[in-house]
Coordinates of N, CA and C in Angstrom, one line a residue:
M24 N 44.3 -24.0 -2.0 CA 44.4 -23.9 -0.5 C 45.0 -25.2 0.0
I25 N 46.1 -25.0 0.8 CA 46.7 -26.2 1.5 C 46.0 -26.5 2.7
S26 N 45.7 -27.8 2.9 CA 45.0 -28.3 4.1 C 46.0 -29.1 5.0
T27 N 45.8 -28.8 6.3 CA 46.6 -29.6 7.3 C 46.0 -31.0 7.5
V28 N 46.8 -31.9 7.9 CA 46.4 -33.3 8.2 C 46.6 -33.5 9.6
R29 N 45.5 -34.0 10.3 CA 45.6 -34.3 11.7 C 45.2 -35.8 12.0
L30 N 46.1 -36.4 12.7 CA 45.8 -37.8 13.2 C 45.6 -37.8 14.7
T31 N 44.5 -38.4 15.1 CA 44.3 -38.5 16.6 C 43.9 -40.0 16.9
G32 N 44.1 -40.4 18.1 CA 43.8 -41.7 18.5 C 44.7 -42.3 19.5
F33 N 44.9 -43.6 19.5 CA 45.8 -44.2 20.5 C 46.3 -45.5 19.9
I34 N 47.4 -45.9 20.6 CA 47.9 -47.3 20.4 C 47.9 -48.0 21.7
R35 N 47.7 -49.3 21.7 CA 47.7 -50.1 22.9 C 48.8 -51.2 22.6
V36 N 49.8 -51.2 23.4 CA 50.9 -52.2 23.2 C 50.8 -53.3 24.2
P37 N 51.2 -54.5 23.7 CA 51.2 -55.6 24.7 C 52.2 -55.3 25.8
E38 N 51.9 -55.8 27.0 CA 52.7 -55.5 28.1 C 54.1 -56.0 27.9
S39 N 54.3 -57.1 27.1 CA 55.6 -57.7 26.9 C 56.5 -56.7 26.0
D40 N 55.8 -55.8 25.3 CA 56.6 -54.8 24.4 C 56.7 -53.5 25.1
L41 N 56.1 -53.3 26.2 CA 56.0 -51.9 26.8 C 57.4 -51.3 27.1
D42 N 58.3 -52.0 27.7 CA 59.6 -51.4 27.9 C 60.3 -50.9 26.7
A43 N 60.3 -51.7 25.6 CA 60.9 -51.4 24.3 C 60.2 -50.1 23.7
V44 N 58.9 -50.0 23.8 CA 58.2 -48.9 23.3 C 58.6 -47.6 24.1
I45 N 58.6 -47.7 25.4 CA 59.0 -46.6 26.2 C 60.4 -46.1 25.9
R46 N 61.3 -47.1 25.7 CA 62.7 -46.7 25.4 C 62.8 -46.0 24.1
E47 N 62.0 -46.4 23.1 CA 62.2 -45.8 21.7 C 61.3 -44.6 21.5
L48 N 60.4 -44.3 22.4 CA 59.4 -43.3 22.2 C 60.1 -41.9 22.0
M49 N 61.0 -41.5 22.8 CA 61.6 -40.2 22.8 C 62.4 -40.0 21.4
H50 N 63.1 -41.1 21.0 CA 63.8 -41.0 19.7 C 62.8 -40.9 18.6
H51 N 61.7 -41.6 18.6 CA 60.6 -41.5 17.6 C 60.0 -40.1 17.5
Q52 N 59.8 -39.5 18.7 CA 59.3 -38.1 18.8 C 60.3 -37.1 18.2
Q53 N 61.5 -37.3 18.5 CA 62.6 -36.4 18.0 C 62.6 -36.4 16.5
L54 N 62.7 -37.6 15.9 CA 62.7 -37.8 14.5 C 61.5 -37.2 13.8
T55 N 60.3 -37.4 14.4 CA 59.1 -36.9 13.8 C 59.1 -35.4 13.8
L56 N 59.4 -34.8 15.0 CA 59.3 -33.4 15.1 C 60.3 -32.6 14.2
S57 N 61.4 -33.4 13.8 CA 62.4 -32.7 12.8 C 62.0 -32.9 11.4
E58 N 60.9 -33.6 11.1 CA 60.4 -33.8 9.7 C 59.9 -32.5 9.1
P59 N 60.1 -32.2 7.9 CA 59.5 -31.1 7.2 C 58.0 -31.2 7.3
G60 N 57.3 -30.1 7.7 CA 55.9 -30.1 7.7 C 55.2 -30.6 9.0
C61 N 56.0 -31.1 9.9 CA 55.4 -31.6 11.2 C 55.1 -30.3 12.0
L62 N 53.9 -30.1 12.3 CA 53.5 -28.9 13.1 C 53.3 -29.3 14.6
R63 N 52.9 -30.6 14.9 CA 52.7 -31.0 16.3 C 52.7 -32.5 16.3
F64 N 53.4 -33.0 17.3 CA 53.5 -34.5 17.5 C 53.6 -34.8 19.0
E65 N 52.5 -35.5 19.5 CA 52.5 -35.8 20.9 C 52.1 -37.2 21.0
V66 N 52.8 -38.0 21.8 CA 52.4 -39.3 22.2 C 52.6 -39.4 23.7
T67 N 51.5 -39.6 24.4 CA 51.4 -39.5 25.8 C 50.9 -40.9 26.4
Q68 N 51.7 -41.4 27.4 CA 51.3 -42.6 28.0 C 50.1 -42.4 29.0
C69 N 49.1 -43.2 28.9 CA 47.9 -43.0 29.7 C 48.3 -43.3 31.2
Q70 N 47.8 -42.5 32.1 CA 48.1 -42.7 33.5 C 47.4 -43.9 34.1
T71 N 46.2 -44.2 33.6 CA 45.4 -45.3 34.2 C 45.6 -46.7 33.5
D72 N 46.2 -46.6 32.2 CA 46.4 -47.8 31.4 C 47.8 -47.6 30.8
P73 N 48.9 -48.1 31.5 CA 50.2 -47.9 31.0 C 50.5 -48.5 29.6
C74 N 49.7 -49.4 29.1 CA 49.9 -49.9 27.8 C 49.2 -49.1 26.7
R75 N 48.5 -48.1 27.1 CA 47.9 -47.2 26.1 C 48.6 -45.9 25.9
F76 N 48.8 -45.4 24.7 CA 49.5 -44.2 24.4 C 48.6 -43.4 23.5
D77 N 48.2 -42.2 24.0 CA 47.4 -41.3 23.2 C 48.3 -40.6 22.2
V78 N 47.8 -40.4 21.0 CA 48.6 -39.9 19.8 C 47.9 -38.7 19.2
F79 N 48.6 -37.6 19.0 CA 48.1 -36.4 18.3 C 49.2 -36.0 17.3
E80 N 48.9 -36.0 16.1 CA 49.9 -35.6 15.0 C 49.2 -34.5 14.2
E81 N 50.0 -33.5 13.8 CA 49.5 -32.5 12.8 C 50.6 -32.2 11.8
F82 N 50.3 -32.3 10.6 CA 51.2 -32.0 9.5 C 50.7 -30.9 8.6
S83 N 51.6 -30.1 8.0 CA 51.2 -28.9 7.2 C 50.4 -29.3 6.0
D84 N 50.6 -30.5 5.4 CA 49.9 -30.9 4.2 C 50.0 -32.4 4.1
S85 N 49.3 -32.9 3.1 CA 49.2 -34.3 2.8 C 50.5 -34.9 2.5
D86 N 51.3 -34.2 1.7 CA 52.7 -34.7 1.3 C 53.5 -35.0 2.5
S87 N 53.5 -34.0 3.5 CA 54.3 -34.1 4.7 C 53.8 -35.3 5.5
F88 N 52.5 -35.5 5.6 CA 51.9 -36.6 6.4 C 52.3 -37.9 5.7
Q89 N 52.2 -38.0 4.4 CA 52.6 -39.2 3.7 C 54.0 -39.6 3.9
A90 N 54.9 -38.5 3.8 CA 56.3 -38.8 4.0 C 56.6 -39.3 5.4
H91 N 55.9 -38.8 6.4 CA 56.0 -39.3 7.8 C 55.6 -40.7 7.9
Q92 N 54.5 -41.1 7.3 CA 54.0 -42.4 7.3 C 55.0 -43.4 6.6
A93 N 55.6 -43.0 5.5 CA 56.6 -43.8 4.8 C 57.8 -44.0 5.7
R94 N 58.3 -42.9 6.3 CA 59.5 -43.0 7.2 C 59.2 -43.9 8.4
T95 N 58.1 -43.8 9.0 CA 57.7 -44.6 10.1 C 57.6 -46.0 9.8
R96 N 57.1 -46.4 8.7 CA 56.9 -47.8 8.3 C 58.3 -48.5 8.3
S97 N 59.3 -47.8 7.9 CA 60.6 -48.5 7.8 C 61.5 -48.2 9.0
S98 N 61.0 -47.7 10.1 CA 61.7 -47.3 11.3 C 61.8 -48.4 12.4
Y99 N 62.7 -48.2 13.3 CA 62.8 -49.0 14.5 C 61.5 -48.9 15.3
W100 N 60.9 -47.8 15.3 CA 59.6 -47.6 16.0 C 58.5 -48.6 15.5
A101 N 58.5 -48.8 14.2 CA 57.6 -49.7 13.6 C 57.9 -51.1 14.1
Q102 N 59.1 -51.5 14.3 CA 59.5 -52.8 14.8 C 59.0 -53.0 16.2
V103 N 59.2 -52.0 17.1 CA 58.9 -52.2 18.5 C 57.4 -52.1 18.7
T104 N 56.7 -51.5 17.8 CA 55.2 -51.4 17.9 C 54.5 -52.3 17.0
A105 N 55.1 -53.2 16.4 CA 54.5 -54.1 15.4 C 53.3 -54.9 16.0
N106 N 53.3 -55.2 17.3 CA 52.2 -55.9 17.9 C 51.1 -55.0 18.5
A107 N 51.3 -53.7 18.3 CA 50.4 -52.7 18.9 C 49.0 -52.7 18.2
E108 N 48.0 -52.5 19.0 CA 46.7 -52.2 18.4 C 46.6 -50.7 18.1
R109 N 46.3 -50.4 16.9 CA 46.2 -49.0 16.5 C 44.8 -48.5 16.3
N110 N 44.4 -47.4 16.8 CA 43.1 -46.8 16.7 C 43.2 -45.4 16.3
Y111 N 43.2 -45.0 15.1 CA 43.5 -43.7 14.6 C 42.3 -43.1 13.8
Q112 N 42.2 -41.8 13.8 CA 41.3 -41.1 12.9 C 42.2 -40.1 12.2
V113 N 42.1 -40.0 10.9 CA 42.9 -39.0 10.1 C 41.9 -38.1 9.5
E114 N 42.1 -36.8 9.6 CA 41.2 -35.8 9.0 C 42.0 -34.7 8.3
T115 N 41.4 -34.2 7.3 CA 42.0 -33.0 6.6 C 41.3 -31.8 7.0
I116 N 42.1 -30.8 7.4 CA 41.5 -29.5 7.9 C 41.8 -28.4 7.0
K117 N 40.8 -27.8 6.5 CA 41.0 -26.7 5.5 C 41.1 -25.3 6.2

């Protein structure tokens, strides 16, 4: 049985990085949504805390999720969010 992988949580970026993160976010979303196995990918800026972005990712299997993580680590998104505080939970859903 193949299990989906779901990541939920948020990132909080320093105010000094906020403009760069906002500029790169759409590109990062487009790249992720085009990855094989990506079922859902949402990053939403919080209305009450503009430096917080809520994250929801779902991938069809562990291999797809790991490929996404590898791509992201070497992406421009990783550079502009290098100083971000990350608070994620990853779960496997059968």
